[in-house]
Each structure stands twice: as structure tokens, then as C-alpha cells.
PDB file of C-alpha atoms in Angstrom:
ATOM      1  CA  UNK A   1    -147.419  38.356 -82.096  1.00 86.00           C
ATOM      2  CA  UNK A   2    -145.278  36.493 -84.906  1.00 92.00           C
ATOM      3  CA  UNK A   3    -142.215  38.617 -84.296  1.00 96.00           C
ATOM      4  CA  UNK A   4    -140.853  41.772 -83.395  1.00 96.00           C
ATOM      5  CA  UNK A   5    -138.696  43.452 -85.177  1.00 97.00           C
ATOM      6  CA  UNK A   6    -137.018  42.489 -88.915  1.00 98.00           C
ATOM      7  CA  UNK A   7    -138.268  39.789 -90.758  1.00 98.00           C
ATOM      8  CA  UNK A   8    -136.377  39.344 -93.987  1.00 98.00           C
ATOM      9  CA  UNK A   9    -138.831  39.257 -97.381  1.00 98.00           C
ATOM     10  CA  UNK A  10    -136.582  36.663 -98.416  1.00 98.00           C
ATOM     11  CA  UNK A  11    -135.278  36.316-102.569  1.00 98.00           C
ATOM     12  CA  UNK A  12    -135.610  32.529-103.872  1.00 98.00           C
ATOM     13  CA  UNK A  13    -132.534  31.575-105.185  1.00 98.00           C
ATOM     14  CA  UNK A  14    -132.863  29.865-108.937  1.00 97.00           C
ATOM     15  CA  UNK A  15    -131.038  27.586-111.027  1.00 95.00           C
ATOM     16  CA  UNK A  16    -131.637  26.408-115.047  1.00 91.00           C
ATOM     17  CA  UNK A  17    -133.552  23.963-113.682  1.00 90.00           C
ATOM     18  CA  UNK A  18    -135.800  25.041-110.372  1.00 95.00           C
ATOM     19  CA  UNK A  19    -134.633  26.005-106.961  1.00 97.00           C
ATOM     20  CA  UNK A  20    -131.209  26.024-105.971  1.00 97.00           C
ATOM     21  CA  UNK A  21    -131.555  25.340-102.021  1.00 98.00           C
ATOM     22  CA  UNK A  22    -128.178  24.502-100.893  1.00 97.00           C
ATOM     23  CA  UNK A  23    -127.715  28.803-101.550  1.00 98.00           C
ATOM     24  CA  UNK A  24    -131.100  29.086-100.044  1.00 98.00           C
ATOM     25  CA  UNK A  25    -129.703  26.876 -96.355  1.00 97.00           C
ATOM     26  CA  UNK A  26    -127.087  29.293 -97.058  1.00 97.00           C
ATOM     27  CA  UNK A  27    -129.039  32.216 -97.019  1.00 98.00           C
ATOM     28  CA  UNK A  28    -131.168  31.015 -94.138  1.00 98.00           C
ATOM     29  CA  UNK A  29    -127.889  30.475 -91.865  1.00 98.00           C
ATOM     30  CA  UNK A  30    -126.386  34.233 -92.756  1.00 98.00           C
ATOM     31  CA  UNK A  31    -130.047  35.782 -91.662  1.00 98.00           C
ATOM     32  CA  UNK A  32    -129.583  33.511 -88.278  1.00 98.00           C
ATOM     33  CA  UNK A  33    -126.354  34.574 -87.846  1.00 97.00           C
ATOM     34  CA  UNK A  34    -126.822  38.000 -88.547  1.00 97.00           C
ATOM     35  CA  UNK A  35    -129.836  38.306 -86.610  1.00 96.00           C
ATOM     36  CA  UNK A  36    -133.068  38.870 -88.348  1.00 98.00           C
ATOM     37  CA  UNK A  37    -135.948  38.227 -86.346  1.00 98.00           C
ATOM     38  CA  UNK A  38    -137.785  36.112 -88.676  1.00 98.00           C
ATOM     39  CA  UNK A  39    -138.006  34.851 -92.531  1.00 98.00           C
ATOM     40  CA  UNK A  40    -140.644  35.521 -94.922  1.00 98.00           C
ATOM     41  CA  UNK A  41    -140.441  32.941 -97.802  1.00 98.00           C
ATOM     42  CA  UNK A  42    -142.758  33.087-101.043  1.00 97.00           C
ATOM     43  CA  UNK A  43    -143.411  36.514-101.332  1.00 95.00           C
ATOM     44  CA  UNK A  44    -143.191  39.412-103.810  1.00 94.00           C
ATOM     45  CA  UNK A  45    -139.404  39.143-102.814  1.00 96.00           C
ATOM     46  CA  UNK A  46    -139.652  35.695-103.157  1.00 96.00           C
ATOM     47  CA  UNK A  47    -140.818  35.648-107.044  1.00 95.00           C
ATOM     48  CA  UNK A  48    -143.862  33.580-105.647  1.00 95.00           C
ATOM     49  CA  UNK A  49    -145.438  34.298-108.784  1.00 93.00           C
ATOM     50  CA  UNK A  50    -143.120  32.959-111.165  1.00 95.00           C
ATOM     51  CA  UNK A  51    -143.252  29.460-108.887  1.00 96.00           C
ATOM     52  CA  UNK A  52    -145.576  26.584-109.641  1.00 96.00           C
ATOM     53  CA  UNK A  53    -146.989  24.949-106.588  1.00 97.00           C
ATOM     54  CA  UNK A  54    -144.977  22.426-105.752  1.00 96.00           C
ATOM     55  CA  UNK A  55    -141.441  24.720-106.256  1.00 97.00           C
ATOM     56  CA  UNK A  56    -143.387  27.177-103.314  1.00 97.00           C
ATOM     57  CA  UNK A  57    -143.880  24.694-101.296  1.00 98.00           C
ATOM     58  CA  UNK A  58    -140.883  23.058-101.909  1.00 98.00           C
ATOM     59  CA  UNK A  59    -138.939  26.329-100.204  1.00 98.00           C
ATOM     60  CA  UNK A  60    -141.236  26.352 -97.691  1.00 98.00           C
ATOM     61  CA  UNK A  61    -140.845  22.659 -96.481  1.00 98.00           C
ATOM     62  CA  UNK A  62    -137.050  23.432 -97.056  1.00 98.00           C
ATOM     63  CA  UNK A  63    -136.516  26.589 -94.689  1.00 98.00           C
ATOM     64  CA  UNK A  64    -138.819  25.023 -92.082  1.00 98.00           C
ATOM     65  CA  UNK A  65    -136.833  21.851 -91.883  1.00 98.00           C
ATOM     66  CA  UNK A  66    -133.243  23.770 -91.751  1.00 98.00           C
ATOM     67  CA  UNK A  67    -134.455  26.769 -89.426  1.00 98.00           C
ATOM     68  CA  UNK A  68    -135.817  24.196 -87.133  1.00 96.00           C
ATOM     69  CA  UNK A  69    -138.142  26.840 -85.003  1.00 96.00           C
ATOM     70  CA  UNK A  70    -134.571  29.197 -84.467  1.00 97.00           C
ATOM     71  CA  UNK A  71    -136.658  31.802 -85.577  1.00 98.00           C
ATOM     72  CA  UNK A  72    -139.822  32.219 -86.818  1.00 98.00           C
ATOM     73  CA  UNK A  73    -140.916  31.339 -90.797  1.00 98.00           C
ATOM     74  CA  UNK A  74    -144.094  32.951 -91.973  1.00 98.00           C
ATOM     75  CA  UNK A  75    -144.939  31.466 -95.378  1.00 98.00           C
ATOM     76  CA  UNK A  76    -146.559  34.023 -98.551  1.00 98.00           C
ATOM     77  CA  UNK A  77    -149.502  31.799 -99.706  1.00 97.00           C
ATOM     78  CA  UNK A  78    -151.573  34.667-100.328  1.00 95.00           C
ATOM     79  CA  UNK A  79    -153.685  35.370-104.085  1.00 94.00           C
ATOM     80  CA  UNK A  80    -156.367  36.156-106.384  1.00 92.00           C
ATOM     81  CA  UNK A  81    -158.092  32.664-106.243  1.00 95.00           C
ATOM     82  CA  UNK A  82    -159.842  32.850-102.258  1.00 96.00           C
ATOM     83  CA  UNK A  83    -159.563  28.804-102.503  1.00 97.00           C
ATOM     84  CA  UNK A  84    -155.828  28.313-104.380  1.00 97.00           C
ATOM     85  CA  UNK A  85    -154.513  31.302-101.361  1.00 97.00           C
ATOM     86  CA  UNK A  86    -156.455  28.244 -99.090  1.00 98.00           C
ATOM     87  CA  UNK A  87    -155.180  25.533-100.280  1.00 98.00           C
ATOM     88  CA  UNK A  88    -151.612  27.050-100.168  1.00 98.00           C
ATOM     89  CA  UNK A  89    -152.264  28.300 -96.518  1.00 98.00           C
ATOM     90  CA  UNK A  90    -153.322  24.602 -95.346  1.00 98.00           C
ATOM     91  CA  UNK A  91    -150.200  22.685 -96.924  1.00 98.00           C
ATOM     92  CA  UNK A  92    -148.063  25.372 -95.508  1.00 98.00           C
ATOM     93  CA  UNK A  93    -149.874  24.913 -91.703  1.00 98.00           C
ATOM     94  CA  UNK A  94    -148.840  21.071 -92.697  1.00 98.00           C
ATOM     95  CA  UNK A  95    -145.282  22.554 -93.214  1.00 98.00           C
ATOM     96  CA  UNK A  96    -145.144  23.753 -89.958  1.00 97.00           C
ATOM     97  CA  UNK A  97    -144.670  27.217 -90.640  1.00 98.00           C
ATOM     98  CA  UNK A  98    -145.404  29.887 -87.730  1.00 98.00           C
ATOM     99  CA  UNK A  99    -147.425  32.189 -89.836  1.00 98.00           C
ATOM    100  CA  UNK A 100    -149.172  33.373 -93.140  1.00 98.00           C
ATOM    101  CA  UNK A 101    -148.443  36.468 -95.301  1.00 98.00           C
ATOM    102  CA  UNK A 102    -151.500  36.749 -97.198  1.00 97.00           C
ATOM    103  CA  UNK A 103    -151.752  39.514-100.464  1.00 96.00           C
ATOM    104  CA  UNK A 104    -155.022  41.736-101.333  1.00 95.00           C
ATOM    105  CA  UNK A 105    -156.416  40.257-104.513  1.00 93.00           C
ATOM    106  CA  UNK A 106    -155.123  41.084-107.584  1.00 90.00           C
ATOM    107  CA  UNK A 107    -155.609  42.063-110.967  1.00 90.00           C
ATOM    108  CA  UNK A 108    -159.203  40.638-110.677  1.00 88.00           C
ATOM    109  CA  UNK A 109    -159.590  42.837-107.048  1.00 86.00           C
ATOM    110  CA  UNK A 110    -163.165  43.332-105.580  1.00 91.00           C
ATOM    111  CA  UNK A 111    -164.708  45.577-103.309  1.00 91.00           C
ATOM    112  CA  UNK A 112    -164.629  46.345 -99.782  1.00 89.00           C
ATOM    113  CA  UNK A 113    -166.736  43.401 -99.047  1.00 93.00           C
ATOM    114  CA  UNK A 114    -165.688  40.989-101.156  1.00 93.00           C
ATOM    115  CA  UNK A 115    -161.917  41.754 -99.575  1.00 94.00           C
ATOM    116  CA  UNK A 116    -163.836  40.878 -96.029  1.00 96.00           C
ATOM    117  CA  UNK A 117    -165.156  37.989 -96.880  1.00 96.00           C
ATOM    118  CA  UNK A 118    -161.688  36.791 -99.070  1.00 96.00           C
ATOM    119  CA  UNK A 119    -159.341  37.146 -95.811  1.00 97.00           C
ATOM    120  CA  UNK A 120    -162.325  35.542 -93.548  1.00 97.00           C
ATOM    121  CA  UNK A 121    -162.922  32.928 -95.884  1.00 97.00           C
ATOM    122  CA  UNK A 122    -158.854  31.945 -96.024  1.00 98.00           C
ATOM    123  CA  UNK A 123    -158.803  32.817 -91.781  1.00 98.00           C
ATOM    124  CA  UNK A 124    -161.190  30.241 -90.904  1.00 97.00           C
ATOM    125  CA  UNK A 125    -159.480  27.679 -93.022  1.00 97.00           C
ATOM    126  CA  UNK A 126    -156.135  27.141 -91.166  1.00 98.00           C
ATOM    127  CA  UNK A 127    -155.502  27.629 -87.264  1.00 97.00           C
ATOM    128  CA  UNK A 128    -151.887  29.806 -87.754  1.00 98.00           C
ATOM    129  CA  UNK A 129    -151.424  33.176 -87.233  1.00 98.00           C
ATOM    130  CA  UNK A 130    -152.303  35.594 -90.781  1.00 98.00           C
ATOM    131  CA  UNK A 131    -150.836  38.451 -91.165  1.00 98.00           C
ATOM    132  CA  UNK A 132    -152.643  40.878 -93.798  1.00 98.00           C
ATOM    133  CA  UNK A 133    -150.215  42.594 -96.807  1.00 97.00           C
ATOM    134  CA  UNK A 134    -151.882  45.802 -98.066  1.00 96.00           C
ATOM    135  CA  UNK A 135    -149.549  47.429-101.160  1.00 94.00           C
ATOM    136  CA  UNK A 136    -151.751  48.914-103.511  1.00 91.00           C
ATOM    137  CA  UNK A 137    -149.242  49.822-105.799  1.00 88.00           C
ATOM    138  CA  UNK A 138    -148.768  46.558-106.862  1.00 89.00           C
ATOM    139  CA  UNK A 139    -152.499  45.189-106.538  1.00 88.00           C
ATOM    140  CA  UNK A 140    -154.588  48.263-107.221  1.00 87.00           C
ATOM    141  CA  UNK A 141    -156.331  47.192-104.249  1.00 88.00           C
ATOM    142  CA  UNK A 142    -156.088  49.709-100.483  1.00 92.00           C
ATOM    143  CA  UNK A 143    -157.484  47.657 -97.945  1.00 93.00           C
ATOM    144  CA  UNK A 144    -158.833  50.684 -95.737  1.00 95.00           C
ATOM    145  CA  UNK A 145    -157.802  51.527 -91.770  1.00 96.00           C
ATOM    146  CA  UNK A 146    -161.715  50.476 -90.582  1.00 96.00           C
ATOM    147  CA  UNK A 147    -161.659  47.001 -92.677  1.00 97.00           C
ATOM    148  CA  UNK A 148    -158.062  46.251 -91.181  1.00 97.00           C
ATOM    149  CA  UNK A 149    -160.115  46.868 -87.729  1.00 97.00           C
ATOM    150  CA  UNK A 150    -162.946  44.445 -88.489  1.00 96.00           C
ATOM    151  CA  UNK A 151    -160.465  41.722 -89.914  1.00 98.00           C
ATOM    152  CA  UNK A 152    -158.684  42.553 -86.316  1.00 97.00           C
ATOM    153  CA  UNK A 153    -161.564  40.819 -84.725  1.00 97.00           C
ATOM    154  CA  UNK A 154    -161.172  37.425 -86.148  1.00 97.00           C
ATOM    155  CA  UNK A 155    -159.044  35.775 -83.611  1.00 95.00           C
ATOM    156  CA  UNK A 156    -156.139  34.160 -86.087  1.00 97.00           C
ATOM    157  CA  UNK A 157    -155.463  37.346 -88.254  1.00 98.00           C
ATOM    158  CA  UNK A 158    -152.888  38.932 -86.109  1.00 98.00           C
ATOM    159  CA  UNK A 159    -151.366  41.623 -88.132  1.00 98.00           C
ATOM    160  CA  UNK A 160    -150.875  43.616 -91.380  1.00 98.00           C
ATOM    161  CA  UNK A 161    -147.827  44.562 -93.421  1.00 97.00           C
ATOM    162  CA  UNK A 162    -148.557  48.145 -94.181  1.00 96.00           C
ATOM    163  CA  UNK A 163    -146.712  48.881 -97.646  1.00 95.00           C
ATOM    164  CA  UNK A 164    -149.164  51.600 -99.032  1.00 92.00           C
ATOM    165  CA  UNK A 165    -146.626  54.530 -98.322  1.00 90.00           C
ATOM    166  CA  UNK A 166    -149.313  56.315 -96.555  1.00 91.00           C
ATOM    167  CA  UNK A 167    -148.633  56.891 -92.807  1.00 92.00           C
ATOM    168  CA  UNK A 168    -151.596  58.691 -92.718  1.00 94.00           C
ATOM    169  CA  UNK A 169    -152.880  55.841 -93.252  1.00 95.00           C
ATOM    170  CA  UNK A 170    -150.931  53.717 -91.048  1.00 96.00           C
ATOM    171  CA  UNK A 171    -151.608  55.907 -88.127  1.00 95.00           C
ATOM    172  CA  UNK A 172    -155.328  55.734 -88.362  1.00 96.00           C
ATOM    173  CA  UNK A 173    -154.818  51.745 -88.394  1.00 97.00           C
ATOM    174  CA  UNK A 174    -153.173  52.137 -84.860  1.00 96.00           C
ATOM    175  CA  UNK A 175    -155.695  53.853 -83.820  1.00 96.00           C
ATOM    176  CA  UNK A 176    -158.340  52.036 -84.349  1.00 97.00           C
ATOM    177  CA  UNK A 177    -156.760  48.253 -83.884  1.00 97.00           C
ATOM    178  CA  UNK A 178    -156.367  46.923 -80.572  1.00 95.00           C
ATOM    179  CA  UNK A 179    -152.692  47.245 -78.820  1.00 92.00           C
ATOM    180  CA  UNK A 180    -152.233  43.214 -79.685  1.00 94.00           C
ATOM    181  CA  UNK A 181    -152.345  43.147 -83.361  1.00 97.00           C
ATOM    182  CA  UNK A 182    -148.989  43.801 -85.237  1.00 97.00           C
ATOM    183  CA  UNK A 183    -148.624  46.543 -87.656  1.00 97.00           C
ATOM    184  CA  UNK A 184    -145.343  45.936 -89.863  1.00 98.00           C
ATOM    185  CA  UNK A 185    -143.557  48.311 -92.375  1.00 96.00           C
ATOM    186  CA  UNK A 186    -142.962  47.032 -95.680  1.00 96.00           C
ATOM    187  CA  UNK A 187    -141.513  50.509 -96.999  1.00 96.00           C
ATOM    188  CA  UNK A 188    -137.959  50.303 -96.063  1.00 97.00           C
ATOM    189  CA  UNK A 189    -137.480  54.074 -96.340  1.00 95.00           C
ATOM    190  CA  UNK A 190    -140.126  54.640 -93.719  1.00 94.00           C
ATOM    191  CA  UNK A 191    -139.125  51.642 -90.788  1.00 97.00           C
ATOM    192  CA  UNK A 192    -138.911  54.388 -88.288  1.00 97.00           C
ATOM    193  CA  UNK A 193    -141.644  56.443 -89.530  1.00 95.00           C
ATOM    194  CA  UNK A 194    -144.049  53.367 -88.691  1.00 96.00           C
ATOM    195  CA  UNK A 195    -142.636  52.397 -85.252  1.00 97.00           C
ATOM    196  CA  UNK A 196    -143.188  55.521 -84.125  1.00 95.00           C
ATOM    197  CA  UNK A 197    -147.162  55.247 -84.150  1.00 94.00           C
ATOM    198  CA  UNK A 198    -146.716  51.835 -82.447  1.00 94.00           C
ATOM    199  CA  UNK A 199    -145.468  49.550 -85.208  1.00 96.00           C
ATOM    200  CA  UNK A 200    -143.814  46.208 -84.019  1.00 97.00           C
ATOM    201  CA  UNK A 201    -141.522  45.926 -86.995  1.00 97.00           C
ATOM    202  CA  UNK A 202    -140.564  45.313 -90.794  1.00 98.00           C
ATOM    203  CA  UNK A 203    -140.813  43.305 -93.338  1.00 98.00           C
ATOM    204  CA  UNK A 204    -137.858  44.178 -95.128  1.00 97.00           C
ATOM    205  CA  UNK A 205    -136.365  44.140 -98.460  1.00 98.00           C
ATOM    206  CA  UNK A 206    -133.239  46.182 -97.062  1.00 98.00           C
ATOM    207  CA  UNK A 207    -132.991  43.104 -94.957  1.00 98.00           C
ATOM    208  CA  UNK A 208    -131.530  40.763 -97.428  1.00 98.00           C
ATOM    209  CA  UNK A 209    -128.337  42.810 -98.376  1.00 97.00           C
ATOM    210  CA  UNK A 210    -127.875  44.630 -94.689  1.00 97.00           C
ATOM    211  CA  UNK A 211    -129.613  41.748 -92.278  1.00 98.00           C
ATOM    212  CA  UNK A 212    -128.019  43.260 -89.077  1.00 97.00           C
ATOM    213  CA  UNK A 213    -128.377  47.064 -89.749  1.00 97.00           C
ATOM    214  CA  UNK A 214    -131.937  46.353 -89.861  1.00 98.00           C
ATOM    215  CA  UNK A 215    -132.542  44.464 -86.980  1.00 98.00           C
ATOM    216  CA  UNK A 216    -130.179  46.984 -85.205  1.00 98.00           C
ATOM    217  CA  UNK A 217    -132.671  49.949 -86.961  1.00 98.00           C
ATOM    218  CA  UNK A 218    -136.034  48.191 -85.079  1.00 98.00           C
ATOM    219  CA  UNK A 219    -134.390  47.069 -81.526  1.00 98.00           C
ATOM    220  CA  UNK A 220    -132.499  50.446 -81.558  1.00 98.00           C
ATOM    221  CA  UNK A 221    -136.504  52.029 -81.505  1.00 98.00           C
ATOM    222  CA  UNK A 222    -137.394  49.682 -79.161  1.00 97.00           C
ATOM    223  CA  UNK A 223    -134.292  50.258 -76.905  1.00 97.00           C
ATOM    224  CA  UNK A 224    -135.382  53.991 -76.911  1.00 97.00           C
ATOM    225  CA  UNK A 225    -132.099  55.040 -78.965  1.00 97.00           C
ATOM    226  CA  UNK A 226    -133.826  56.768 -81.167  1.00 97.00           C
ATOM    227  CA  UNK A 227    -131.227  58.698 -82.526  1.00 97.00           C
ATOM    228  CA  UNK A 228    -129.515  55.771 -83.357  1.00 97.00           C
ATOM    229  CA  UNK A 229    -132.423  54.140 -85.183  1.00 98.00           C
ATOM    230  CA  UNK A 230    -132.163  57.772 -87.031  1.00 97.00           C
ATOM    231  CA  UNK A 231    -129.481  57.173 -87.929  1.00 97.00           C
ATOM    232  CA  UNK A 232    -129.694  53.748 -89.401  1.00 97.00           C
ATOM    233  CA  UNK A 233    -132.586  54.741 -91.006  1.00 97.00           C
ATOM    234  CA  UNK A 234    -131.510  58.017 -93.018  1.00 97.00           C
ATOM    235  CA  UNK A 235    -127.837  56.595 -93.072  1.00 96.00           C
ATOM    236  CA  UNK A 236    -129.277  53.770 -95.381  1.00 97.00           C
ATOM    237  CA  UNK A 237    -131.786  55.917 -97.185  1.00 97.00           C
ATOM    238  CA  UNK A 238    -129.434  55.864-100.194  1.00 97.00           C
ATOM    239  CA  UNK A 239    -129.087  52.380-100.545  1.00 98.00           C
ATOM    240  CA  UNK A 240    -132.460  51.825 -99.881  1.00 98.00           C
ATOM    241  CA  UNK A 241    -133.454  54.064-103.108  1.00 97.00           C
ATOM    242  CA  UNK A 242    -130.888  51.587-105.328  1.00 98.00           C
ATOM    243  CA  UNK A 243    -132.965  49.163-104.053  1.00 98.00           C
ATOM    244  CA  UNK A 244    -136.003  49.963-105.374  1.00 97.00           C
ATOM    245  CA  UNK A 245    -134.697  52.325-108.520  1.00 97.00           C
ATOM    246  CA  UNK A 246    -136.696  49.251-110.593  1.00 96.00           C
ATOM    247  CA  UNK A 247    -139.307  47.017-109.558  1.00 95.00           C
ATOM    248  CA  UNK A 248    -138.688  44.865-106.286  1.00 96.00           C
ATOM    249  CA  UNK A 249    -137.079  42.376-106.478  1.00 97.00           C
ATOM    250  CA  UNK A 250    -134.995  43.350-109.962  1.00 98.00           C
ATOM    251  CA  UNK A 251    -132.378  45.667-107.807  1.00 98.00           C
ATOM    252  CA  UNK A 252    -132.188  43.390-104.304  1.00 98.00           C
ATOM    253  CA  UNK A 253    -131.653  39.948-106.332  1.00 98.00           C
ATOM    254  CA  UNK A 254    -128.740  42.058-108.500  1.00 98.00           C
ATOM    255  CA  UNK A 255    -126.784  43.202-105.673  1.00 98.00           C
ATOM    256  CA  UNK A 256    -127.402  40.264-103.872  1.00 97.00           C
ATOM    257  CA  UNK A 257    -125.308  38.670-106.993  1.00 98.00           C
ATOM    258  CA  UNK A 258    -122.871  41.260-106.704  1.00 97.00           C
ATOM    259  CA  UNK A 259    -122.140  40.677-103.194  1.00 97.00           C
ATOM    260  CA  UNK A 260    -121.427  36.719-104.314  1.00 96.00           C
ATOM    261  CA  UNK A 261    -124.179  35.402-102.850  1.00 96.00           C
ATOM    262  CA  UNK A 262    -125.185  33.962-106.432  1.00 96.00           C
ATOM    263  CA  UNK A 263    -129.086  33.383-105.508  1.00 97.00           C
ATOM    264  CA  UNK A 264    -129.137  32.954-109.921  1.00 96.00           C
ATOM    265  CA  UNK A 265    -131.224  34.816-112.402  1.00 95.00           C
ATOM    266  CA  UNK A 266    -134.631  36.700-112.045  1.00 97.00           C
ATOM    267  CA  UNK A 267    -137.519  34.924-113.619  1.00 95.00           C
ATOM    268  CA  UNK A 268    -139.404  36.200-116.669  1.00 95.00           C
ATOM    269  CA  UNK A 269    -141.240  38.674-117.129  1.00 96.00           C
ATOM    270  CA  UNK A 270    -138.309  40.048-114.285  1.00 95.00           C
ATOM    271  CA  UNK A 271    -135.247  40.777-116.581  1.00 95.00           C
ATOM    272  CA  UNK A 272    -131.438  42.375-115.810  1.00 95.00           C
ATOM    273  CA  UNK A 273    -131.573  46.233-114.829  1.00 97.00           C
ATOM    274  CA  UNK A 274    -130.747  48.926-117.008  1.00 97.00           C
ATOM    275  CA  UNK A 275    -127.023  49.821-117.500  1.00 96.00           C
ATOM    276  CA  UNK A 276    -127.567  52.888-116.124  1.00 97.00           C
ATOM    277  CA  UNK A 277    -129.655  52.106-113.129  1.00 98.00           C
ATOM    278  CA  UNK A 278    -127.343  49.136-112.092  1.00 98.00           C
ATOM    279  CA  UNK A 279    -124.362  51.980-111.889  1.00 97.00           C
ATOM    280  CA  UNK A 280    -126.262  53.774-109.206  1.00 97.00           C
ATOM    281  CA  UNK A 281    -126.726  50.674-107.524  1.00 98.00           C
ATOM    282  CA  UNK A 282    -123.289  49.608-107.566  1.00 97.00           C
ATOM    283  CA  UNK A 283    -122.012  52.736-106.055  1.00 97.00           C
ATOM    284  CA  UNK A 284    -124.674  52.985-103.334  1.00 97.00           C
ATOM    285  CA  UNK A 285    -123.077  49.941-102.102  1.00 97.00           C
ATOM    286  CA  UNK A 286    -119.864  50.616-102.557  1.00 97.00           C
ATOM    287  CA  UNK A 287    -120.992  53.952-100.517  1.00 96.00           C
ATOM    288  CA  UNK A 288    -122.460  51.670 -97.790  1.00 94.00           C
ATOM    289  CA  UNK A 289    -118.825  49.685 -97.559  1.00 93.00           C
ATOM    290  CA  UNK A 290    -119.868  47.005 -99.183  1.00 94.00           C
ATOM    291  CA  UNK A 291    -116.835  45.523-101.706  1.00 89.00           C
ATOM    292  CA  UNK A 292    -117.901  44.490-105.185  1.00 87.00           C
TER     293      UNK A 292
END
């Protein structure tokens, strides 16, 4: 297993003129400190998909030189080219990253099969750890409970990030994977909904603006307060619906600037929220203590 418990989906923080890294070594040192379990870099969080190549990796060589194996740093090289989502996994293994976040095709998609083959394909090319990130919302691809199970089989793909909402869905993958492979939220508002079929974590969004709550949230579980993680969990409901009142990562990278963390702007076609949404967002975390 990569981790166990909160991994931070971690925002990129921009300048003008590319990445502004001494905020991102900041960023990385307040997720140590605060104690998230590990770092996702390059993701959907991330704005991978506003970065050329050599910006992505870039952050990646960055935050595995400053976390210097503290925790571990799974890199996003995951997309809709089967040999670019290779050649991104191989310079990150070259990085010296722990592990790989790798998307379902997008936009182009395929079938069933063709979704087999793409995650084989990408497994057999690298010797780290792959962990498999189903959100069909964003993809318009599901990549079903019995797939998950083959993939399971192929010794280096270790886990999925389960972000389809459905924990229907999520239950039938723990039934049918073996007690080994990872499953990991990536729906805040349903952490505790997940570990309670025998998930191993999140990959969290929430993460960025409340690092320790989170953590606290998953161990809490795995502590067996689970009143406590209860309460985390419905406690930051609220704040968790500012969060994703626009598209991810529009709200998180906003109140991230709010809090003065100044990770810069979003990157086109990601603009400033609405007037009215970015109200509710201030006062959920005002409501959570937070001081603007």
C-alpha cells in the first residue's frame, strides 16, 4: 500500500511566468507539519492540464527533492494518449516518486477493453506502484467494479481512487478486490462513507485548506472513534460543499488565496468564481474558524 489515510490532491501554485515553487516548498512543509499522509502532485487539483511537460515534471522533481521520502509523493501522469500517460509515468519513476495516479481516458474514451488494455499497457511500462482514478463526471468514462478486479491482478496496480459518487459502486469493488489493494475516496463529502466498506483512505481536496482535520477524519476511523470521524466528517460537510459550489479546483485555489497562502491565479479556461458563489465560500470558512 502507498499510504493510509489523507493524501492531499495538491493545487500548483502559479506565477505570470510558470510555477512559483518557493510557495509550493511552502505548501509541501505546512502538509508535513500538519500531517497529511502523503502528496498527490499533477492532478485535476493540480491543473495538470493547463501544464506543458516540462512545468509537470518540473513540480514533480521539485516536491520529491524537498519532501525527501518524509512522506510519500505519488505523481498524476495519467491521460488520453496510452504512450504520452507512459512517457510521463517513466520520467516520473526517474523522479523518484513512490507512486502513479493514473486518469480513465478522456474526451476520446474507449470501451471496456480498450480501458484494460490502456492501464496494462502504462502498468507494464514502469516498476512503481499505480493507483487507478475512476471519476466519470469529469471523463465520461466508469471504469466498472469487475474491470477494477482484473486490473487488481497485475502485480504493480495497487489501488483505485474511487470518485464516481456511487458507493454502490464502491462496495461491490471491495468485494470483489483482494484485502491488499487500496480503495481511496476522492469525494470529500463521503470519506467516511468509503472507509466503512474497507477503504484505506482519501485523496482529498478538503485536504489542502483543513490538512489536519482530515487526517484526524481517516485515523479517527481507523482508531475505531467513529463518532469522532462523524463528526469531522458532517462537521465539515459545509465547507466541503463551498468547495466544490464550482468546478474543482476554482473554489479550493480561491480560498486557498484567501487564507494568504497566495498559490496565484487559476489557469485558463479556469477563471475567478462568481460573486455570489465566492460569498458562500467566504462564510463557510469563516463558519469553520478560519479568519479572512
Amino acid at each position: 500500500m502507498i499510504f493510509k489515510g489523507s493524501a492531499v490532491a495538491l493545487v500548483t501554485p502559479f506565477l505570470e511566468t510558470g510555477i512559483d515553487f518557493e510557495t509550493l516548498g511552502k505548501l509541501v512543509e505546512y502538509h508535513i507539519e500538519n500531517h497529511t499522509d502523503a502528496l498527490v502532485v499533477c492532478g485535476t487539483t493540480g491543473e495538470a492540464t493547463t501544464m506543458s511537460d516540462d512545468e509537470q515534471l518540473a513540480v514533480i522533481k521539485y516536491v520529491v527533492d524537498k519532501v525527501q521520502k518524509r512522506i510519500p509523493v505519488i505523481a498524476g501522469t495519467g491521460s488520453n494518449d496510452t504512450m504520452h500517460s507512459i512517457y510521463l509515468s517513466q520520467e516520473a519513476e526517474r523522479l523518484g516518486v513512490d507512486g502513479l495516479l493514473v486518469i480513465t481516458p478522456y474526451y476520446n474514451k474507449t470501451n471496456q477493453s480498450g480501458l484494460k488494455i490502456h492501464f496494462e499497457t502504462i502498468a507494464k511500462s514502469v516498476g512503481l506502484p499505480i493507483i487507478l482514478y475512476n471519476v466519470p463526471g469529469r471523463t465520461s468514462m466508469n471504469l466498472k467494479p469487475s474491470l477494477v478486479a482484473e486490473l487488481a491482478k497485475i502485480d504493480n496496480i495497487v489501488a483505485v481512487k474511487e470518485a464516481s459518487g456511487d458507493l454502490a459502486q464502491v462496495a461491490e469493488i471491495a468485494r470483489l478486490v483482494p484485502k491488499d489493494f487500496a480503495i481511496y475516496s476522492g469525494n470529500d463529502d463521503s470519506i467516511l462513507q468509503l472507509l466503512s466498506v474497507g477503504g484505506s483512505g482519501v485523496i482529498s481536496v478538503l485536504a489542502n485548506v483543513c490538512p489536519r482535520e482530515t487526517h484526524d477524519l481517516v485515523q479517527k476511523f481507523f482508531d475505531g472513534d467513529i463518532e469522532g470521524a462523524r463528526e469531522l466528517q458532517l462537521g465539515m460537510k459545509p465547507l466541503i460543499n463551498a468547495l466544490f459550489i464550482e468546478v474543482n479546483p476554482i473554489p479550493v485555489k480561491t480560498a486557498m488565496n484567501l487564507l494568504g497562502f497566495d498559490v496565484g491565479k487559476l489557469r485558463l479556461p479556469l477563471y475567478q468564481m462568481d460573486d455570489k458563489n465566492l460569498e458562500v465560500l467566504k462564510q463557510e470558512l469563516v463558519n469553520r474558524g478560519f479568519k479572512l
